[in-house]
Coordinates of C-alpha atoms in Angstrom, one line a residue:
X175 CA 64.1 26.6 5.0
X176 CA 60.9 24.8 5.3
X177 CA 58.9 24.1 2.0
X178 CA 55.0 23.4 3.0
X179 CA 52.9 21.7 0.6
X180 CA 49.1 21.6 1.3
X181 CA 47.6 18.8 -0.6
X182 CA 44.1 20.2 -1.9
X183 CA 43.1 16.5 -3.7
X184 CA 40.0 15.9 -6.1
X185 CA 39.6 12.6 -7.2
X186 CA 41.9 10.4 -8.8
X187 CA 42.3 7.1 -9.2
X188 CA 41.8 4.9 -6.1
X189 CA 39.5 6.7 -4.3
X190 CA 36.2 5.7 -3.9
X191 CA 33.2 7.2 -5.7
X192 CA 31.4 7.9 -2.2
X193 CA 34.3 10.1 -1.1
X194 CA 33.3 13.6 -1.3
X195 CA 34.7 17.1 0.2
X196 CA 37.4 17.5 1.5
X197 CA 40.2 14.3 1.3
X198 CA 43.5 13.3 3.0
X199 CA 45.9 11.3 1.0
X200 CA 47.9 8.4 3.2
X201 CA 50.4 8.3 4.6
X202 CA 49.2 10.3 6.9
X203 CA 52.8 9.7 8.9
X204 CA 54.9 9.5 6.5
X205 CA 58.9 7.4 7.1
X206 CA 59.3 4.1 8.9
X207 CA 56.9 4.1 11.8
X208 CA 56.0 0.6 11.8
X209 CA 53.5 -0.8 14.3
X210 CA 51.4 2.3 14.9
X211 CA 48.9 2.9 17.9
X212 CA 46.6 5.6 18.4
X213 CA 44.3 7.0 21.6
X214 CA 41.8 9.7 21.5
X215 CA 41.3 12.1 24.9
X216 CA 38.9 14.7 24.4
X217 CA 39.4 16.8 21.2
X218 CA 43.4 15.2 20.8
X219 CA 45.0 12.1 19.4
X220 CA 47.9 10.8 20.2
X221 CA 49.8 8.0 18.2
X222 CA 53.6 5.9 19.1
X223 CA 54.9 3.7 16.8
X224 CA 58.1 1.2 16.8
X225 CA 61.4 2.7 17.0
X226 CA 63.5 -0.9 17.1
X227 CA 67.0 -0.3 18.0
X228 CA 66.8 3.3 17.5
X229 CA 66.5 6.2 20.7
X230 CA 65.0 7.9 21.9
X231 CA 62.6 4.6 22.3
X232 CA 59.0 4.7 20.4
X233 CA 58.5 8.2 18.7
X234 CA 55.0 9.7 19.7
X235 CA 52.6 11.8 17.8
X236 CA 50.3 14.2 18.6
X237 CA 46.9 15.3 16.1
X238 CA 43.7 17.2 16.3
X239 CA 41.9 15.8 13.4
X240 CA 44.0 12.2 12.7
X241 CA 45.4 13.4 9.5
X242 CA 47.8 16.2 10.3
X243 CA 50.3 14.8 12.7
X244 CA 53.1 17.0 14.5
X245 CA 56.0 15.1 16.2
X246 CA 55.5 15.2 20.0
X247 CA 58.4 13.8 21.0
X248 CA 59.3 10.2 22.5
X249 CA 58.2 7.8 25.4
X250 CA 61.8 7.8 26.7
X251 CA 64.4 10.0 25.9
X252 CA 67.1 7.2 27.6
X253 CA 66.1 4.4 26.9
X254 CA 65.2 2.1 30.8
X255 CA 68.3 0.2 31.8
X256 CA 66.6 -3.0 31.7
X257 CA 66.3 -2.3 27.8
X258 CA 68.7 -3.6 25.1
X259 CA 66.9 -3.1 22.0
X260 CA 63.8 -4.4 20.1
X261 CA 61.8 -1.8 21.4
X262 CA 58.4 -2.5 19.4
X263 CA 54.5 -2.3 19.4
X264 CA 53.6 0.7 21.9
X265 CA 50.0 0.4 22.7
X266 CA 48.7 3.4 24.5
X267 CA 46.0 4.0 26.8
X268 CA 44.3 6.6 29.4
X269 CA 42.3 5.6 32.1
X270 CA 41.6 8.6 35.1
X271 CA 43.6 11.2 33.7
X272 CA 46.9 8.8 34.1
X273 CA 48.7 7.7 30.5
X274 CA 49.8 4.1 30.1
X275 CA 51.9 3.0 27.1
X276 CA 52.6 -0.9 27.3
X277 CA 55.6 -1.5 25.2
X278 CA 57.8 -3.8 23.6
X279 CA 61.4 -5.1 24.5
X280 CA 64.5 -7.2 24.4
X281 CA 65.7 -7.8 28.3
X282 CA 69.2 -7.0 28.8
X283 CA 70.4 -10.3 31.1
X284 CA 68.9 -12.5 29.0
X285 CA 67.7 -11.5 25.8
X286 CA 64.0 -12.5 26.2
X287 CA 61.2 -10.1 24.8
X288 CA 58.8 -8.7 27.1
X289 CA 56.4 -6.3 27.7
X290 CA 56.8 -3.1 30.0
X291 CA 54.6 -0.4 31.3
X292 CA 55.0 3.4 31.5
X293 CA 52.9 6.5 32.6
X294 CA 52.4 9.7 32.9
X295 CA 50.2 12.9 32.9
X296 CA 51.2 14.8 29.8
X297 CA 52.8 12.3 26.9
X298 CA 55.1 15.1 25.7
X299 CA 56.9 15.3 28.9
X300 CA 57.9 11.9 28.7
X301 CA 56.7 8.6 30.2
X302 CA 58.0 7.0 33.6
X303 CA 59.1 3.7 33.7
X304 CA 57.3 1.1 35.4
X305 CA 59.0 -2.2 34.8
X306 CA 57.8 -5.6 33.2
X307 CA 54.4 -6.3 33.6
X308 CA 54.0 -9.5 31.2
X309 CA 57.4 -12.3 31.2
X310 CA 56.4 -15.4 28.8
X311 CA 58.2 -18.3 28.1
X312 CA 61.0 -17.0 25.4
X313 CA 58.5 -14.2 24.0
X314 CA 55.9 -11.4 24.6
X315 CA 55.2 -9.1 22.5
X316 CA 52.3 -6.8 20.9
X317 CA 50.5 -5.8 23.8
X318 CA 46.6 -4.4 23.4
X319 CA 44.8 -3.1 26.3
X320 CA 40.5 -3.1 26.3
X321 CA 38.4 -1.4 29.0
X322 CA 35.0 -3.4 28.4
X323 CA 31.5 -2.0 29.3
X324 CA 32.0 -2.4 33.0
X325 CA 35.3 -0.8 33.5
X326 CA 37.5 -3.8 33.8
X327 CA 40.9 -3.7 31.8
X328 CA 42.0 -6.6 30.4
X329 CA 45.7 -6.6 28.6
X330 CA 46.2 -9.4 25.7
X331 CA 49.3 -10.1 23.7
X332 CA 51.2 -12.6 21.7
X333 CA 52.4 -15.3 23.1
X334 CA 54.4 -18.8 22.0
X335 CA 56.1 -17.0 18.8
X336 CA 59.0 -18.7 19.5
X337 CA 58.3 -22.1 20.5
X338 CA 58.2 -24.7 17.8
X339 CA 56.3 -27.1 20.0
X340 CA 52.6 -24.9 19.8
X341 CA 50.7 -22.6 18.1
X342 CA 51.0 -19.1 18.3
X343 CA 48.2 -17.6 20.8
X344 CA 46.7 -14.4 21.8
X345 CA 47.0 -14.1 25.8
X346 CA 44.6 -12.3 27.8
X347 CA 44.8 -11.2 31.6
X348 CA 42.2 -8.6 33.5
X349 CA 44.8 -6.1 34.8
X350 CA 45.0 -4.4 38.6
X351 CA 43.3 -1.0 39.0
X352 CA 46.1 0.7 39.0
X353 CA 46.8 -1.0 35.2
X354 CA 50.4 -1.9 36.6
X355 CA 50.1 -5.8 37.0
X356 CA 48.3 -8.4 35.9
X357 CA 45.3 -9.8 38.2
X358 CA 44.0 -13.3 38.0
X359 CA 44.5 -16.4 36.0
X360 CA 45.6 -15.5 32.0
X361 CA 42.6 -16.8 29.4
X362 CA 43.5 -17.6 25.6
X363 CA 41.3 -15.6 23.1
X364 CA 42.6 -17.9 20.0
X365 CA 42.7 -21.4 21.0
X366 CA 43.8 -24.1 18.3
X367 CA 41.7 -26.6 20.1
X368 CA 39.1 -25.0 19.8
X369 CA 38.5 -24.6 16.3
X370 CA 40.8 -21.3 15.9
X371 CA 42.5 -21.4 12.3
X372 CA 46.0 -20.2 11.7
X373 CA 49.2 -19.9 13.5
X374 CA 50.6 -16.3 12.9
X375 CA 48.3 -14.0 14.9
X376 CA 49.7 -10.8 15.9
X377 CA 49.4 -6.9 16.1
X378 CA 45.7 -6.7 17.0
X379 CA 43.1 -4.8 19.2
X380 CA 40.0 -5.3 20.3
X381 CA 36.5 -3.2 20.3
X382 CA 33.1 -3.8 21.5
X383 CA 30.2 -2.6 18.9
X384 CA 26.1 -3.7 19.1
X385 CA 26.6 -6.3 21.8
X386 CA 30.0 -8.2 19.6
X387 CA 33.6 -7.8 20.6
X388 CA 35.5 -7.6 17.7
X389 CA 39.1 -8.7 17.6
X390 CA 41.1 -7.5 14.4
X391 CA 44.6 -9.0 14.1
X392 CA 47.2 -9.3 11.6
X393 CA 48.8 -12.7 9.9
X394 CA 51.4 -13.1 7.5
X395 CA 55.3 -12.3 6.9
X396 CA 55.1 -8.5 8.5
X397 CA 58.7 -6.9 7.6
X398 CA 61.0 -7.0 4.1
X399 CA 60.1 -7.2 1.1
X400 CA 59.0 -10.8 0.4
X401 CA 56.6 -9.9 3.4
X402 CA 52.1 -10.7 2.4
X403 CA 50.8 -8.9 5.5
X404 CA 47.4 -8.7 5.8
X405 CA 44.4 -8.0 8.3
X406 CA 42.0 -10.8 9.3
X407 CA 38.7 -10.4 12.2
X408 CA 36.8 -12.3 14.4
X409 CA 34.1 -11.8 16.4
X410 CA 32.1 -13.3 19.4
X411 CA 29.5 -12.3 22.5
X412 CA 32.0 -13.3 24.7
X413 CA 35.6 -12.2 25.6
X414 CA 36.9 -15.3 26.8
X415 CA 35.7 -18.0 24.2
X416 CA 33.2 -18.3 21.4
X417 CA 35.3 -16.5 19.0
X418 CA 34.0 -17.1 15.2
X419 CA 36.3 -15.9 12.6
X420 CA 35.3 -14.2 9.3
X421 CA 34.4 -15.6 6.1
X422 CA 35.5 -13.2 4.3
X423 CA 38.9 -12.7 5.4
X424 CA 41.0 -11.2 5.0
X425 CA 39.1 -7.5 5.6
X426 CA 42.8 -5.3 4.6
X427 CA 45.7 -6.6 2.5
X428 CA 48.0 -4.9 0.1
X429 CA 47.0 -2.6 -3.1
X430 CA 49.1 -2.0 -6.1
X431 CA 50.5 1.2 -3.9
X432 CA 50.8 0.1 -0.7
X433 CA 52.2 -3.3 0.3
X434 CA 51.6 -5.8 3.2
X435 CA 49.4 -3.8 5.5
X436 CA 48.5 -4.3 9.0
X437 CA 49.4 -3.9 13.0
X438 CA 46.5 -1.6 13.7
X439 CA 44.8 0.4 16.0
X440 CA 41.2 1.5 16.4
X441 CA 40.0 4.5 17.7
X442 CA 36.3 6.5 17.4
X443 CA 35.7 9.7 17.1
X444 CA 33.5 11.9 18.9
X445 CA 30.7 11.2 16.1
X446 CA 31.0 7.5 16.2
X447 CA 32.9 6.7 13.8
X448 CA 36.1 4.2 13.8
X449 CA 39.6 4.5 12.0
X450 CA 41.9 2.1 11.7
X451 CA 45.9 3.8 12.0
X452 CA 48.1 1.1 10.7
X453 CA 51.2 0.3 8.5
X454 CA 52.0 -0.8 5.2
X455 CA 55.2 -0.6 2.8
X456 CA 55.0 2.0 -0.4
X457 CA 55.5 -0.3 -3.5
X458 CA 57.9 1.9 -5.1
X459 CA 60.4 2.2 -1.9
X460 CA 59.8 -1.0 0.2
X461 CA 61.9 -1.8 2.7
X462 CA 64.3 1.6 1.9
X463 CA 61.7 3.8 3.6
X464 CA 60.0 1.7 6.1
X465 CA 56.5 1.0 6.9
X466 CA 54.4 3.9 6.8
X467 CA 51.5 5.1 9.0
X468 CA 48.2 5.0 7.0
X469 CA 44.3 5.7 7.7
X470 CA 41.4 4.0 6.7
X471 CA 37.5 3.9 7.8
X472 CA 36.2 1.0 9.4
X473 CA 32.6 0.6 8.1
X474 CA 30.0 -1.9 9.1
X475 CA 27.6 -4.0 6.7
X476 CA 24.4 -2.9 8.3
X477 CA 22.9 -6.8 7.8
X478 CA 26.1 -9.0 8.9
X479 CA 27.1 -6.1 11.1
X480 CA 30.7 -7.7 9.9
X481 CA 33.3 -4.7 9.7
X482 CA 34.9 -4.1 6.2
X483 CA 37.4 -1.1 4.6
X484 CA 35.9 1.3 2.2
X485 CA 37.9 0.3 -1.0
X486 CA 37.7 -2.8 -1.7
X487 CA 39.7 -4.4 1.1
X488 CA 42.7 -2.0 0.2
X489 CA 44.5 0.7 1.9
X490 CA 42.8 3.8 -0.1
X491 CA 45.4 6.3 -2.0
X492 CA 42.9 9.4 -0.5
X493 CA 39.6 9.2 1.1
X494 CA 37.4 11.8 3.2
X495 CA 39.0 13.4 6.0
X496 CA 37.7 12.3 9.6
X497 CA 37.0 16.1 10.2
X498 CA 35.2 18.1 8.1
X499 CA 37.0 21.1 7.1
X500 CA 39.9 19.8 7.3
X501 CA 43.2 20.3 4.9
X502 CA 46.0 18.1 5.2
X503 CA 49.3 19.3 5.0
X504 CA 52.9 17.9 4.8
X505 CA 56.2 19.6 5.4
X506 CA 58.8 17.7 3.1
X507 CA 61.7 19.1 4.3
X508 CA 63.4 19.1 7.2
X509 CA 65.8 21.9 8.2
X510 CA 68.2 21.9 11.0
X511 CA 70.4 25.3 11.7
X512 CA 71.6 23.9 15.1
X513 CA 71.2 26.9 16.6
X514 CA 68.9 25.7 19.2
X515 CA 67.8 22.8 20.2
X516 CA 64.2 22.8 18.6
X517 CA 64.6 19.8 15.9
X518 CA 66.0 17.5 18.5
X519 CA 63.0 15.4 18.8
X520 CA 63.5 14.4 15.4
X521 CA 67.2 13.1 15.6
X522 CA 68.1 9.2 16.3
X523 CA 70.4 7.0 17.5
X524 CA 71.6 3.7 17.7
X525 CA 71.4 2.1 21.1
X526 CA 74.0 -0.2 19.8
X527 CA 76.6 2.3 19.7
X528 CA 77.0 5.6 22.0
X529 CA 74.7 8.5 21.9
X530 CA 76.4 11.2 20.4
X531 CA 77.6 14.0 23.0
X532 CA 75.9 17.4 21.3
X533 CA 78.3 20.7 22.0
X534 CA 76.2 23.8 19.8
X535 CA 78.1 27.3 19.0
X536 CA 76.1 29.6 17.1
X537 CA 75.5 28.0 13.9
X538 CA 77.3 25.0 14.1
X539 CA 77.0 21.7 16.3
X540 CA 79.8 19.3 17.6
X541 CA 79.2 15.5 17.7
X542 CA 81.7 13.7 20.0
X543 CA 82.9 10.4 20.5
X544 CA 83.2 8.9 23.9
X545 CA 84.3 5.7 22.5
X546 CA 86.4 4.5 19.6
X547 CA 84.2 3.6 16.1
X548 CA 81.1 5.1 14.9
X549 CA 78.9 7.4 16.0
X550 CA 75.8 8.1 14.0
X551 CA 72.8 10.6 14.2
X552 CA 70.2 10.7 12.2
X553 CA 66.7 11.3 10.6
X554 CA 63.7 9.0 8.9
X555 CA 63.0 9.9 5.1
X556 CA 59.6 9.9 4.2
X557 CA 60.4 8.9 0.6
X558 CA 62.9 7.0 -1.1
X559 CA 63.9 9.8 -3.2
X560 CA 65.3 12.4 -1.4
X561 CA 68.2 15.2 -1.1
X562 CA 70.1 15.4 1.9
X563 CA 73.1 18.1 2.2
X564 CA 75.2 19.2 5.4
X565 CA 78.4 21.2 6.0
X566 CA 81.1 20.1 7.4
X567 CA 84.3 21.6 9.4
X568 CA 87.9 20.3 8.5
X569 CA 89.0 20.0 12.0
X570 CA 90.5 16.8 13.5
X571 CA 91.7 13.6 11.2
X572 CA 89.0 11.9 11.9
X573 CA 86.5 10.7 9.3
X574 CA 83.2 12.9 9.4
X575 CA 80.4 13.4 6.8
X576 CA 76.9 12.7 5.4
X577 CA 75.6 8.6 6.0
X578 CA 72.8 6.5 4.9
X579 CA 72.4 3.6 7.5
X580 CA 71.4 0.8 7.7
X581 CA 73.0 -0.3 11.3
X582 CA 76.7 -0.6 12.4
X583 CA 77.6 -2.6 10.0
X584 CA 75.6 -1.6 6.8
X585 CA 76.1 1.5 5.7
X586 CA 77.7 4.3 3.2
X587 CA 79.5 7.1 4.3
X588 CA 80.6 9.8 2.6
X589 CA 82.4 12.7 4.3
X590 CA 86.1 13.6 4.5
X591 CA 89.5 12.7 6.9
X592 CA 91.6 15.4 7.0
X593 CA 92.0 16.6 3.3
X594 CA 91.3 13.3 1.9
X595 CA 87.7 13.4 0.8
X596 CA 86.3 9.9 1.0
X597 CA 83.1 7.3 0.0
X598 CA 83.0 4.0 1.6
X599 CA 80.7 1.7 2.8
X600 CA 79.9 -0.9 5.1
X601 CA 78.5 -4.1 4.1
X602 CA 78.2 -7.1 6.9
X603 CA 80.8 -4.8 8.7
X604 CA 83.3 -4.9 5.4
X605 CA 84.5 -2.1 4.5
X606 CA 85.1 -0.8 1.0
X607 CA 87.1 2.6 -0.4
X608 CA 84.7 3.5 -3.4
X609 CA 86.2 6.8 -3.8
X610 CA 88.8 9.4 -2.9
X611 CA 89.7 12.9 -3.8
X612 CA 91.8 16.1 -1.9
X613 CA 90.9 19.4 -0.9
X614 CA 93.0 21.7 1.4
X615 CA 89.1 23.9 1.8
X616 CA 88.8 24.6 5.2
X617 CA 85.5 23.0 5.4
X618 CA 83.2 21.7 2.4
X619 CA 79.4 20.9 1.7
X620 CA 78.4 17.2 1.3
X621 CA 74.9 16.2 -0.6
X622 CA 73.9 12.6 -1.2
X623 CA 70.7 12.1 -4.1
X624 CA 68.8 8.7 -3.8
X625 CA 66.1 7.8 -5.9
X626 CA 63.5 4.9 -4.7
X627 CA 66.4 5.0 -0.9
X628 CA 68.3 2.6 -3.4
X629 CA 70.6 4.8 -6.0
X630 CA 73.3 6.7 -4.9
X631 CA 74.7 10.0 -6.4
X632 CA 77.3 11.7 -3.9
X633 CA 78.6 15.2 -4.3
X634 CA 81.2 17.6 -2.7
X635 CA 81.7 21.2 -3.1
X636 CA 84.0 24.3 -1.4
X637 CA 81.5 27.1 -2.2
X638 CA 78.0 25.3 -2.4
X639 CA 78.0 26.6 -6.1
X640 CA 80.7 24.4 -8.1
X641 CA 79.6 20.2 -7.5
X642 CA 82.0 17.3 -7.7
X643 CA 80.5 14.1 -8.1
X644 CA 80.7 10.3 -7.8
X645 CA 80.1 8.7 -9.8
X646 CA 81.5 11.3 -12.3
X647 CA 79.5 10.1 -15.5
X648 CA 75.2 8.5 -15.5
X649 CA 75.1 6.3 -13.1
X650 CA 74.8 5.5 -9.4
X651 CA 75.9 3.4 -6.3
X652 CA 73.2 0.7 -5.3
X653 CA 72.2 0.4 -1.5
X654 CA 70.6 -2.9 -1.9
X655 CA 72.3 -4.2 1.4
X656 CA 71.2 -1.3 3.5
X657 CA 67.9 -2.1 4.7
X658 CA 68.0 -4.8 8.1
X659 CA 65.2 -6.5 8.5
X660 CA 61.9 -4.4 10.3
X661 CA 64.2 -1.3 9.8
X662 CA 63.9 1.9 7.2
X663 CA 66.9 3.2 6.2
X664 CA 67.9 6.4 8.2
X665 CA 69.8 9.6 6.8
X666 CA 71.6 12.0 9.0
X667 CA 75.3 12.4 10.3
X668 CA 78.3 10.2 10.8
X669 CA 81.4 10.7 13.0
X670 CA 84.5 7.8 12.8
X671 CA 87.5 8.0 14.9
X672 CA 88.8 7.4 18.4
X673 CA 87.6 8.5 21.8
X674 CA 87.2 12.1 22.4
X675 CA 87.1 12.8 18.8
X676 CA 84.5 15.1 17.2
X677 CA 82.7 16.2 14.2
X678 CA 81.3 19.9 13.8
X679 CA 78.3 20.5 11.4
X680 CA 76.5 22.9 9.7
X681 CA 73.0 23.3 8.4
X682 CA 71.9 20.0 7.7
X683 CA 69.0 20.0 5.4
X684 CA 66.7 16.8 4.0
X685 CA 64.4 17.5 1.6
X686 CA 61.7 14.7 0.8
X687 CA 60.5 14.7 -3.2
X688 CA 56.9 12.9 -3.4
X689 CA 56.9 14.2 -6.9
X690 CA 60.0 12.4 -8.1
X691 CA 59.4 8.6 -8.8
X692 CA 61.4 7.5 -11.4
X693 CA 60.7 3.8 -13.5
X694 CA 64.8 3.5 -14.3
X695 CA 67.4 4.1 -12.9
X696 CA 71.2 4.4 -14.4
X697 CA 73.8 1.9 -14.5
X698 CA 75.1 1.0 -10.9
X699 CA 78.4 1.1 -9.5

């Protein structure tokens, strides 16, 4: 079942005083979708955002009115073969009824990051691959493409991230008509020698405004918890050099809510306003969660004509919605009967492992093993604390159950092995028996309880009505070593065993509590 909640917000604290009708309340994409970008065409928006080394590769969004987001599907279902992992920073862009998203990627033969290109003519169909368009040194990454008064594209990204013998630069190149190769000689937009301060530039775009182009980039440690993100802008007359940086920088850092924002897109709406979609980490679940897709105005001092954010540099708790008569609504539970396959766009992978073989039968689903180890599928939370219950068969030896992941070597499992019910978990590829118990049931329902995607509780039942549960007493089992670095921690389905094994499944339910943010928690185990 589907519980809907529609936030109807007055003002409370963090919202500003000029805020008034209708208000959103951010996230407005809510779970770890770090690195967001966002396009308007016609009356739609569409957004992608990092999926790392989870597939299907960089999960898009699709909006009418930038606050109420429904999931669209994916740029690739498979991932290209050229791909390993790392699959970051999507920017998209239309240009002649074509769609370009210019991605981020870790080459296979040699492990060096660079950026690809993909099109097509309706996003939730999927995106063709076109193959590497920028190759740099050791690393390319965060790609940004601007269309300037005249038509011509250029392409810009980071560049020199990884050599210790330079500055990091933003790279610029006009691209071919066609916007599938580069054209001409490459231009710096932040030289060091030049008077351009700082050494961390990243995640930026690029919009023109009253004669000024305006470059908006991010500096900072972007992704765990000791991370000080923030948002920085400069401006100048011309594309290719005279580039004066702010004053008052930086224009968007973190709040007491929301942590280490930045990586950012623009985008205008049809009355001529701009939004900024971007990411930050929620203070109360960090790293366990993600970075979260958030919304803020971009408004404009009418005397500097210097761009600034609404609320005091800050990411705002709520503010007024884009479009007027709008209500924003989020679904905090996600349901999955596996009777069809209607939820699959939500379900992950690993690319690191194999992607689960699916086998449905009425109500229940199959995962199977084409290799020996794990085999994990799962969803984002969009909060740290969170319910998450399935039902599982008793057929096979094999270990099956409910897993919070981390990757293939960080995790907790808790599911059962024949009719030995068992919690372990995974830490640096360790693993550790923190419970057992038996049951001769011939299948049983599994529910793990976390509170701030840190604290544990696990529970097992035979009729969904009488609960066992570990730990027995107050008290939990601490996730600390979960989270991997740029990653959320995902919740969803495990199988374990040898090739040609399986797993069958039942009703797998996740349901997100925003209303539930405890200050303690109980003694850990």
């Amino acid at each position: 079942m589907k519980r809907l909640i529609i936030l109807l917000l007055s003002c409370s604290a963090g919202a500003a005083a000029m805020d008034e009708g209708p208000v959103y309340r951010n996230p407005v994409i809510a779970g770890d979708y770090p690195d967001p970008t966002v396009i308007r065409v016609g009356d739609d928006y569409y957004a992608a955002a990092t999926s790392s080394d989870f597939a299907p590769g960089y999960p898009l969004f699709h909006s009418r009115d930038l606050i109420n987001w429904e999931r669209a599907g994916a740029v690739f279902d498979t991932l290209p073969a050229w791909i390993k992992g790392d699959c970051w920073a999507p920017e998209l862009f239309f240009n002649d009824g074509i769609y370009y998203v210019y991605y981020t990627a870790r080459r296979k033969s040699d492990n060096v990051t660079c950026i690809g290109v993909a099109t097509t003519d309706d996003p939730r169909r999927g995106f063709t691959d076109r193959g590497i368009l920028v190759e740099w040194g050791s690393e390319a990454i965060d790609a940004f493409v601007f269309r300037d008064d005249d038509g011509t594209r250029y392409i810009t990204w980071k560049a020199y991230g990884l050599d210790a013998s330079r500055p990091i630069e933003l790279l610029a190149s006009e691209l071919s008509d066609d916007g599938l190769s580069l054209k001409g000689a490459h231009f710096s937009l932040t030289r060091h020698d030049r008077g351009w301060k700082g050494q961390g530039d990243e995640g930026h775009c690029i919009l023109k405004r009253n004669g000024y182009y305006y470059l908006f980039y991010s500096v900072g440690g972007c992704c765990d918890n000791r991370c000080d993100y923030r948002v920085e802008v400069a401006r100048s007359k011309n594309l290719k050099e005279g580039w004066m940086q702010y004053d008052g920088n930086p224009i968007l850092q973190g709040g007491e809510l929301w942590k280490c924002s930045g990586h950012g897109t623009a985008v205008q709406t049809p009355d001529g306003r701009y939004f900024y979609l971007y990411h930050a980490y929620h203070a109360h679940d960090f790293e366990f969660v993600g970075r979260q897709c958030l919304l803020d105005e971009i408004r404009w001092d009418d005397e500097t004509h210097w761009p600034r954010f609404g609320h005091d540099g800050r990411p705002s708790l709520q503010a007024e919605t884009p479009v007027k008569n709008t209500v924003q609504q989020r679904e905090t539970t996600f349901y999955d009967d596996f009777a069809s396959a209607e939820k699959e766009k939500y379900w992950l992978w690993d690319v690191n492992l194999s992607e689960p073989a699916i086998e449905r039968d009425g109500p229940y689903m199959t995962m199977r093993l084409d290799k020996p180890g794990i085999c994990f599928r799962g969803v984002n939370p969009q909060t740290g604390n969170y319910v998450a219950e399935v039902f599982i068969r008793n057929n096979g030896n094999n270990f099956k159950g409910l897993c919070v992941y981390g990757n293939k070597s960080n995790l907790l499992a808790w599911g059962m092995e024949g009719d030995r019910i068992e919690l372990y978990k995974l830490t640096a590829g360790n693993r550790t028996v923190l419970f057992t118990d038996e049951t001769a049931a011939p299948g049983i329902y599994l529910r793990i309880e976390s509170v701030d995607g840190r604290y544990f509780r696990f529970r097992w039942s035979s009729d969904r009505e009488q609960w066992r549960s570990y730990p027995e007493t107050d008290g939990s089992v601490d996730g600390h070593f979960l989270p991997q670095w740029g990653k959320g921690v995902r919740c969803g389905l495990i199988a374990d065993g040898q090739a040609n094994s399986s797993a069958t499944f039942a009703a797998f339910r996740l349901e997100n509590r925003f209303d539930s943010t405890p200050t303690e928690h109980p003694a850990e185990h």
